[in-house]
Amino acid sequence: MRVFLVHVRDPQFYAIPSKRRGKGGRFQVMGFPPIGIMSLSSVLKRAGHECVLFDQANPETPDEAILREVGRQQPDLVGLSFLSTTSYPYAKLLARQIRAADTRVKIAMGGVFVSLNAQLVKLQCPEVDFVCRGDGEQLILDLLDRLHDPDGVTGVTWQAADGSLRHNQSRPLTRDLDQWPFPDREGLDLDFVESMPLDVPAVLSLERFTTMQTSRGCPWPCVFCDIPIFNEGKWRSRSPEHVVAEFEQLRRDGYGSVYFVDDHFLLQPRRIEAICKGIIERQITIEWGCEGRVDSVCMQLFPIMARAHCRTLMFGIESGSQKVLDRLKKEQTLQEIETAVNNAKQAGIEIVHGFFVVGNPDETEQDMRQTFRFASKLRVDSFGFNRLCVYRGTPLWQEYVRRGLVNDATDWYKYFKCSSIDPTVLSGEEIHRIRSEELRRLILYKLVRYPGQTLTLLRRFVRYMPLRDVIYLLVKPFLGRKKGFTSAEVISRAIEHGELKSAAADMTQLADAALEHAIRESRAERARIQAVAEAE
Ligand code: B12
């Protein structure tokens, strides 16, 4: 059968297509490749199906291009894939356009957001035939076998001919992840260049870049995360041999840099040691990055990780106030954070990044300032301070439902900054004011206190980014708000994307007609910005 798989995303939100073309004329994109659809594609191809991939980071495949291809190639199934609540409005719109253009083609949706909201998505978006929950590899094969009668295909939510909503049983989680082929990295006409994971301007390199997933899930109970629910509280992993074999494949394909999208890579010492030894023995020099918890028992392995070319280690530090950490059920101490960061630096990990969140429930101004002071004490090379947001499926969402701050029936497809809805959180203006002040202080402090470390990082940026953008990154916290966009600002917005994030939050909260209007307007605006940037 012929299957289209589309990774839906706002093209300028998390990936910046450059005008540059890589080897073989492929478009270069600064951002993460869509590993979800790439994983499904290789499974489909191995089973003898035809699979065509689209990533909307590619400026050549907006909705219109996908609609044209649906008309031309008449696929049996179009699968729409996206990660987060923020992309749902775009996915819904695309599904509706496909259905309007072709009443015959079957449409499926998958990914974390739809897995956690399957019945509601099916009701709100009847154009979608199948809402697919959880791991997609075996599910999509089974679905293709039963496309016209998915009764019994576990993990699928659909509507029967009598109009009733069917929520088939969930699929038992498979522990055997080695059974799946490596993601299909050649199926997209794009070359990815490592950019800034989340808000982090921590450029690994400009080598050919890709992502890998070596494990799934994280069992810790942080109140803002829905991963334990998506993975039923379990952590599953691939064997070290399978991971190292993929590294070998990547070397053959000319990749120079990899980021692990695992929720918690640092969970099992023996596995990590075997992966690192495998990489070292085979003399693979691909540089890689990963993230994990600071209380990891794998800390003694940081030196071997560094020898195996782990260059970036990202920790979810969240706060410098123990009270806030406890409120977030982070189950980590300030001491553990310091120890992990110090050990990583001592082991020779080049970039240690700290993810922090501000605007937390019950966080006072003093707690927030303490977080910045704590960050200045830590030997982290780079840091990001995001406002806490709440998504359905997390324990925090459930708390807000109980407290009457969100309405599960009408708000399920939205997400909120906690500061917008929770009276125990500092107001948006206060957070902005404190964050700007403290960020300025933090940057100056790092420059003075750790000039060597900061200059090394800056040298790395300058190697990979235009000098004016690096300068802009540095001075931005010291500037007031400006009107209009410079091209550096377009890039920095993609790095920090504070305003885009607010716009996305607003977008998830619009009624359908207003949503379509807003998306049309924002596309027109984007086209204008692009035209200005190109003219420059
Ligand atoms: C890597 C990552 C990113 C990357 C994404 C890059 C990219 N191009 O993919 C970056 C850094 C850009 C990013 C950004 C954001 N992210 Co993020 N991200 C992740 C992370 C860690 C891994 C995703 C991944 O690659 N998984 C690996 C692949 C193989 O899995 P998958 O995509 O889920 O696909 C599988 C199944 O879902 C299924 N499937 C998927 N699609 C389909 C389609 C069909 C038809 C079928 C049958 C099956 C199917 O099959 C696949 C194989 O089993 C997840 C956590 C997680 N474990 O999912 C968070 C996560 C998805 N992100 C999250 C969030 C909140 C965000 C941001 C909003 C952050 C922010 N505040 O700015 C943005 C939003 C980006 C966007 N517009 O979607 C939340 C989403 C919560 C929610 N309910 O919305 C998550 C779950 C993290 C968390 N702990 O809460 N993210």
GROMACS .gro file of C-alpha atoms in nm, residues 167-487:
model
  321
  167HIS     CA    1  -1.178   0.322   2.162
  168ASN     CA    2  -0.999  -0.007   2.099
  169GLN     CA    3  -0.797  -0.154   2.385
  170SER     CA    4  -0.451  -0.011   2.439
  171ARG     CA    5  -0.156  -0.191   2.288
  172PRO     CA    6   0.070  -0.359   2.545
  173LEU     CA    7   0.405  -0.176   2.550
  174THR     CA    8   0.668  -0.376   2.368
  175ARG     CA    9   1.000  -0.405   2.547
  176ASP     CA   10   1.178  -0.543   2.243
  177LEU     CA   11   1.281  -0.220   2.071
  178ASP     CA   12   1.565  -0.395   1.885
  179GLN     CA   13   1.313  -0.557   1.653
  180TRP     CA   14   1.266  -0.230   1.460
  181PRO     CA   15   1.492  -0.115   1.178
  182PHE     CA   16   1.686   0.212   1.210
  183PRO     CA   17   1.489   0.522   1.111
  184ASP     CA   18   1.463   0.598   0.741
  185ARG     CA   19   1.699   0.895   0.720
  186GLU     CA   20   1.715   0.899   0.343
  187GLY     CA   21   1.340   0.933   0.287
  188LEU     CA   22   1.334   1.311   0.316
  189ASP     CA   23   1.496   1.546   0.076
  190LEU     CA   24   1.645   1.745   0.363
  191ASP     CA   25   1.980   1.779   0.535
  192PHE     CA   26   1.962   1.869   0.901
  193VAL     CA   27   2.215   2.079   1.084
  194GLU     CA   28   2.221   2.069   1.462
  195SER     CA   29   2.074   2.382   1.602
  196MET     CA   30   1.963   2.475   1.945
  197PRO     CA   31   1.788   2.198   2.130
  198LEU     CA   32   1.486   2.375   2.271
  199ASP     CA   33   1.592   2.728   2.353
  200VAL     CA   34   1.958   2.647   2.376
  201PRO     CA   35   2.205   2.816   2.151
  202ALA     CA   36   2.439   2.525   2.225
  203VAL     CA   37   2.554   2.448   1.875
  204LEU     CA   38   2.716   2.110   1.858
  205SER     CA   39   2.847   2.140   1.508
  206LEU     CA   40   2.759   2.214   1.151
  207GLU     CA   41   2.827   1.855   1.051
  208ARG     CA   42   2.549   1.647   0.900
  209PHE     CA   43   2.319   1.600   1.198
  210THR     CA   44   2.050   1.360   1.307
  211THR     CA   45   1.869   1.237   1.617
  212MET     CA   46   1.848   0.890   1.767
  213GLN     CA   47   1.622   0.734   2.026
  214THR     CA   48   1.793   0.469   2.239
  215SER     CA   49   1.528   0.445   2.514
  216ARG     CA   50   1.169   0.548   2.577
  217GLY     CA   51   1.008   0.685   2.891
  218CYS     CA   52   1.100   0.817   3.233
  219PRO     CA   53   0.948   0.687   3.556
  220TRP     CA   54   0.983   1.002   3.772
  221PRO     CA   55   0.670   1.193   3.878
  222CYS     CA   56   0.753   1.559   3.783
  223VAL     CA   57   0.419   1.739   3.788
  224PHE     CA   58   0.468   1.918   3.455
  225CYS     CA   59   0.551   1.612   3.241
  226ASP     CA   60   0.319   1.372   3.060
  227ILE     CA   61   0.581   1.118   2.958
  228PRO     CA   62   0.515   0.876   3.250
  229ILE     CA   63   0.152   0.858   3.133
  230PHE     CA   64   0.242   0.815   2.766
  231ASN     CA   65   0.480   0.532   2.863
  232GLU     CA   66   0.270   0.390   3.148
  233GLY     CA   67   0.544   0.483   3.396
  234LYS     CA   68   0.791   0.248   3.228
  235TRP     CA   69   1.138   0.294   3.084
  236ARG     CA   70   1.236   0.072   2.790
  237SER     CA   71   1.563   0.060   2.606
  238ARG     CA   72   1.743  -0.075   2.304
  239SER     CA   73   2.042  -0.299   2.359
  240PRO     CA   74   2.390  -0.140   2.345
  241GLU     CA   75   2.477  -0.357   2.040
  242HIS     CA   76   2.177  -0.223   1.849
  243VAL     CA   77   2.265   0.137   1.940
  244VAL     CA   78   2.630   0.097   1.841
  245ALA     CA   79   2.526  -0.067   1.512
  246GLU     CA   80   2.317   0.241   1.438
  247PHE     CA   81   2.619   0.460   1.512
  248GLU     CA   82   2.816   0.257   1.258
  249GLN     CA   83   2.540   0.308   1.004
  250LEU     CA   84   2.548   0.683   1.074
  251ARG     CA   85   2.924   0.692   1.019
  252ARG     CA   86   2.879   0.516   0.683
  253ASP     CA   87   2.614   0.774   0.591
  254GLY     CA   88   2.843   1.066   0.672
  255TYR     CA   89   2.682   1.199   0.990
  256GLY     CA   90   2.904   1.399   1.225
  257SER     CA   91   2.669   1.483   1.509
  258VAL     CA   92   2.380   1.314   1.689
  259TYR     CA   93   2.141   1.416   1.964
  260PHE     CA   94   1.956   1.152   2.168
  261VAL     CA   95   1.589   1.236   2.209
  262ASP     CA   96   1.559   0.990   2.501
  263ASP     CA   97   1.356   1.121   2.793
  264HIS     CA   98   1.622   0.996   3.038
  265PHE     CA   99   1.932   0.857   2.873
  266LEU     CA  100   2.126   0.833   3.199
  267LEU     CA  101   1.926   0.557   3.359
  268GLN     CA  102   2.114   0.230   3.329
  269PRO     CA  103   2.492   0.232   3.394
  270ARG     CA  104   2.576  -0.102   3.233
  271ARG     CA  105   2.401  -0.010   2.911
  272ILE     CA  106   2.570   0.330   2.889
  273GLU     CA  107   2.911   0.182   2.957
  274ALA     CA  108   2.861  -0.079   2.685
  275ILE     CA  109   2.745   0.184   2.436
  276CYS     CA  110   3.048   0.404   2.510
  277LYS     CA  111   3.291   0.112   2.491
  278GLY     CA  112   3.137   0.007   2.159
  279ILE     CA  113   3.182   0.357   2.017
  280ILE     CA  114   3.541   0.383   2.141
  281GLU     CA  115   3.643   0.034   2.020
  282ARG     CA  116   3.505   0.103   1.673
  283GLN     CA  117   3.678   0.442   1.671
  284ILE     CA  118   3.358   0.622   1.583
  285THR     CA  119   3.413   0.995   1.620
  286ILE     CA  120   3.055   1.119   1.581
  287GLU     CA  121   2.986   1.379   1.849
  288TRP     CA  122   2.671   1.337   2.051
  289GLY     CA  123   2.454   1.497   2.314
  290CYS     CA  124   2.191   1.369   2.554
  291GLU     CA  125   1.984   1.465   2.854
  292GLY     CA  126   1.914   1.309   3.190
  293ARG     CA  127   1.847   1.361   3.557
  294VAL     CA  128   2.106   1.501   3.799
  295ASP     CA  129   2.051   1.217   4.045
  296SER     CA  130   2.164   0.966   3.786
  297VAL     CA  131   2.360   0.672   3.915
  298CYS     CA  132   2.561   0.691   3.593
  299MET     CA  133   2.772   0.984   3.708
  300GLN     CA  134   3.087   0.777   3.737
  301LEU     CA  135   3.048   0.715   3.364
  302PHE     CA  136   3.079   1.079   3.258
  303PRO     CA  137   3.453   1.034   3.180
  304ILE     CA  138   3.393   0.737   2.949
  305MET     CA  139   3.103   0.925   2.790
  306ALA     CA  140   3.337   1.216   2.720
  307ARG     CA  141   3.591   0.974   2.567
  308ALA     CA  142   3.314   0.834   2.347
  309HIS     CA  143   3.261   1.191   2.216
  310CYS     CA  144   2.965   1.293   2.428
  311ARG     CA  145   2.999   1.665   2.389
  312THR     CA  146   2.676   1.800   2.535
  313LEU     CA  147   2.494   1.699   2.849
  314MET     CA  148   2.166   1.865   2.936
  315PHE     CA  149   2.017   1.851   3.283
  316GLY     CA  150   1.661   1.936   3.387
  317ILE     CA  151   1.767   2.154   3.682
  318GLU     CA  152   1.441   2.354   3.693
  319SER     CA  153   1.499   2.562   4.010
  320GLY     CA  154   1.752   2.687   4.260
  321SER     CA  155   1.494   2.673   4.538
  322GLN     CA  156   1.447   2.341   4.716
  323LYS     CA  157   1.093   2.447   4.802
  324VAL     CA  158   1.008   2.487   4.433
  325LEU     CA  159   1.182   2.161   4.338
  326ASP     CA  160   0.970   1.980   4.595
  327ARG     CA  161   0.653   2.154   4.475
  328LEU     CA  162   0.730   2.031   4.122
  329LYS     CA  163   0.790   1.678   4.261
  330LYS     CA  164   1.127   1.684   4.094
  331GLU     CA  165   1.272   1.451   4.358
  332GLN     CA  166   1.620   1.601   4.339
  333THR     CA  167   1.825   1.820   4.572
  334LEU     CA  168   2.033   2.132   4.513
  335GLN     CA  169   2.336   1.934   4.626
  336GLU     CA  170   2.271   1.664   4.364
  337ILE     CA  171   2.251   1.932   4.096
  338GLU     CA  172   2.586   2.083   4.192
  339THR     CA  173   2.753   1.743   4.210
  340ALA     CA  174   2.623   1.635   3.868
  341VAL     CA  175   2.726   1.958   3.696
  342ASN     CA  176   3.072   1.954   3.857
  343ASN     CA  177   3.128   1.590   3.770
  344ALA     CA  178   3.026   1.645   3.411
  345LYS     CA  179   3.263   1.941   3.372
  346GLN     CA  180   3.546   1.759   3.547
  347ALA     CA  181   3.493   1.462   3.318
  348GLY     CA  182   3.550   1.689   3.018
  349ILE     CA  183   3.197   1.725   2.884
  350GLU     CA  184   3.230   2.035   2.674
  351ILE     CA  185   2.882   2.185   2.703
  352VAL     CA  186   2.679   2.130   3.016
  353HIS     CA  187   2.339   2.288   2.981
  354GLY     CA  188   2.082   2.366   3.249
  355PHE     CA  189   1.710   2.374   3.175
  356PHE     CA  190   1.537   2.599   3.428
  357VAL     CA  191   1.170   2.690   3.465
  358VAL     CA  192   1.032   3.007   3.612
  359GLY     CA  193   0.675   3.107   3.691
  360ASN     CA  194   0.610   2.800   3.904
  361PRO     CA  195   0.322   2.746   4.147
  362ASP     CA  196   0.395   2.899   4.489
  363GLU     CA  197   0.722   3.051   4.363
  364THR     CA  198   0.795   3.391   4.519
  365GLU     CA  199   1.013   3.667   4.378
  366GLN     CA  200   1.279   3.559   4.626
  367ASP     CA  201   1.264   3.196   4.505
  368MET     CA  202   1.298   3.311   4.148
  369ARG     CA  203   1.596   3.534   4.219
  370GLN     CA  204   1.751   3.247   4.416
  371THR     CA  205   1.727   3.032   4.101
  372PHE     CA  206   1.937   3.280   3.904
  373ARG     CA  207   2.190   3.309   4.188
  374PHE     CA  208   2.212   2.933   4.200
  375ALA     CA  209   2.264   2.921   3.822
  376SER     CA  210   2.551   3.168   3.854
  377LYS     CA  211   2.721   2.940   4.107
  378LEU     CA  212   2.690   2.635   3.882
  379ARG     CA  213   2.951   2.552   3.622
  380VAL     CA  214   2.689   2.524   3.345
  381ASP     CA  215   2.802   2.654   3.008
  382SER     CA  216   2.459   2.748   2.883
  383PHE     CA  217   2.114   2.782   3.033
  384GLY     CA  218   1.753   2.849   2.945
  385PHE     CA  219   1.484   2.993   3.170
  386ASN     CA  220   1.141   2.906   3.034
  387ARG     CA  221   0.808   2.985   3.187
  388LEU     CA  222   0.624   2.681   3.315
  389CYS     CA  223   0.330   2.575   3.098
  390VAL     CA  224   0.063   2.322   3.178
  391TYR     CA  225  -0.054   2.049   2.938
  392ARG     CA  226  -0.335   1.798   2.967
  393GLY     CA  227  -0.209   1.459   3.079
  394THR     CA  228   0.024   1.598   3.345
  395PRO     CA  229  -0.034   1.580   3.722
  396LEU     CA  230  -0.031   1.961   3.728
  397TRP     CA  231  -0.323   1.971   3.483
  398GLN     CA  232  -0.518   1.735   3.709
  399GLU     CA  233  -0.444   1.961   4.006
  400TYR     CA  234  -0.565   2.263   3.809
  401VAL     CA  235  -0.886   2.078   3.715
  402ARG     CA  236  -0.944   2.005   4.085
  403ARG     CA  237  -0.874   2.368   4.173
  404GLY     CA  238  -1.114   2.487   3.903
  405LEU     CA  239  -0.839   2.670   3.709
  406VAL     CA  240  -0.889   2.473   3.388
  407ASN     CA  241  -1.196   2.302   3.253
  408ASP     CA  242  -1.112   1.955   3.127
  409ALA     CA  243  -1.414   1.946   2.894
  410THR     CA  244  -1.349   2.274   2.716
  411ASP     CA  245  -0.977   2.336   2.765
  412TRP     CA  246  -0.832   1.996   2.679
  413TYR     CA  247  -0.675   2.102   2.349
  414LYS     CA  248  -0.521   2.419   2.496
  415TYR     CA  249  -0.212   2.484   2.695
  416PHE     CA  250  -0.150   2.762   2.941
  417LYS     CA  251   0.138   2.944   3.092
  418CYS     CA  252   0.088   2.883   3.463
  419SER     CA  253   0.127   3.256   3.522
  420SER     CA  254  -0.187   3.318   3.313
  421ILE     CA  255  -0.420   3.103   3.521
  422ASP     CA  256  -0.274   3.019   3.861
  423PRO     CA  257  -0.300   3.291   4.128
  424THR     CA  258  -0.014   3.134   4.326
  425VAL     CA  259   0.222   3.211   4.035
  426LEU     CA  260   0.387   3.551   3.990
  427SER     CA  261   0.224   3.758   3.716
  428GLY     CA  262   0.357   3.750   3.361
  429GLU     CA  263   0.489   4.107   3.392
  430GLU     CA  264   0.670   4.034   3.718
  431ILE     CA  265   0.829   3.722   3.573
  432HIS     CA  266   0.940   3.915   3.266
  433ARG     CA  267   1.087   4.195   3.477
  434ILE     CA  268   1.272   3.968   3.720
  435ARG     CA  269   1.394   3.735   3.446
  436SER     CA  270   1.533   4.022   3.236
  437GLU     CA  271   1.712   4.177   3.534
  438GLU     CA  272   1.855   3.851   3.658
  439LEU     CA  273   1.954   3.729   3.314
  440ARG     CA  274   2.157   4.044   3.254
  441ARG     CA  275   2.328   3.998   3.590
  442LEU     CA  276   2.391   3.630   3.520
  443ILE     CA  277   2.550   3.691   3.180
  444LEU     CA  278   2.778   3.962   3.318
  445TYR     CA  279   2.870   3.745   3.617
  446LYS     CA  280   2.959   3.449   3.392
  447LEU     CA  281   3.169   3.673   3.169
  448VAL     CA  282   3.366   3.809   3.464
  449ARG     CA  283   3.381   3.499   3.684
  450TYR     CA  284   3.434   3.233   3.414
  451PRO     CA  285   3.584   3.426   3.121
  452GLY     CA  286   3.764   3.120   2.984
  453GLN     CA  287   3.456   2.899   2.983
  454THR     CA  288   3.239   3.172   2.834
  455LEU     CA  289   3.488   3.263   2.563
  456THR     CA  290   3.528   2.899   2.461
  457LEU     CA  291   3.154   2.875   2.417
  458LEU     CA  292   3.142   3.201   2.226
  459ARG     CA  293   3.425   3.086   2.000
  460ARG     CA  294   3.219   2.779   1.922
  461PHE     CA  295   2.918   2.995   1.835
  462VAL     CA  296   3.128   3.219   1.614
  463ARG     CA  297   3.255   2.915   1.430
  464TYR     CA  298   2.902   2.813   1.344
  465MET     CA  299   2.692   3.128   1.345
  466PRO     CA  300   2.737   3.467   1.179
  467LEU     CA  301   2.919   3.702   1.418
  468ARG     CA  302   2.636   3.956   1.418
  469ASP     CA  303   2.393   3.688   1.541
  470VAL     CA  304   2.626   3.592   1.825
  471ILE     CA  305   2.661   3.956   1.926
  472TYR     CA  306   2.288   3.994   1.905
  473LEU     CA  307   2.237   3.692   2.131
  474LEU     CA  308   2.467   3.845   2.389
  475VAL     CA  309   2.329   4.195   2.388
  476LYS     CA  310   1.962   4.105   2.348
  477PRO     CA  311   1.890   4.085   2.723
  478PHE     CA  312   2.034   4.436   2.757
  479LEU     CA  313   1.813   4.586   2.485
  480GLY     CA  314   1.461   4.711   2.528
  481ARG     CA  315   1.180   4.580   2.308
  482LYS     CA  316   1.213   4.682   1.945
  483LYS     CA  317   0.967   4.717   1.662
  484GLY     CA  318   0.987   4.500   1.350
  485PHE     CA  319   1.235   4.227   1.276
  486THR     CA  320   1.596   4.229   1.178
  487SER     CA  321   1.718   3.908   1.021
   0.00000   0.00000   0.00000
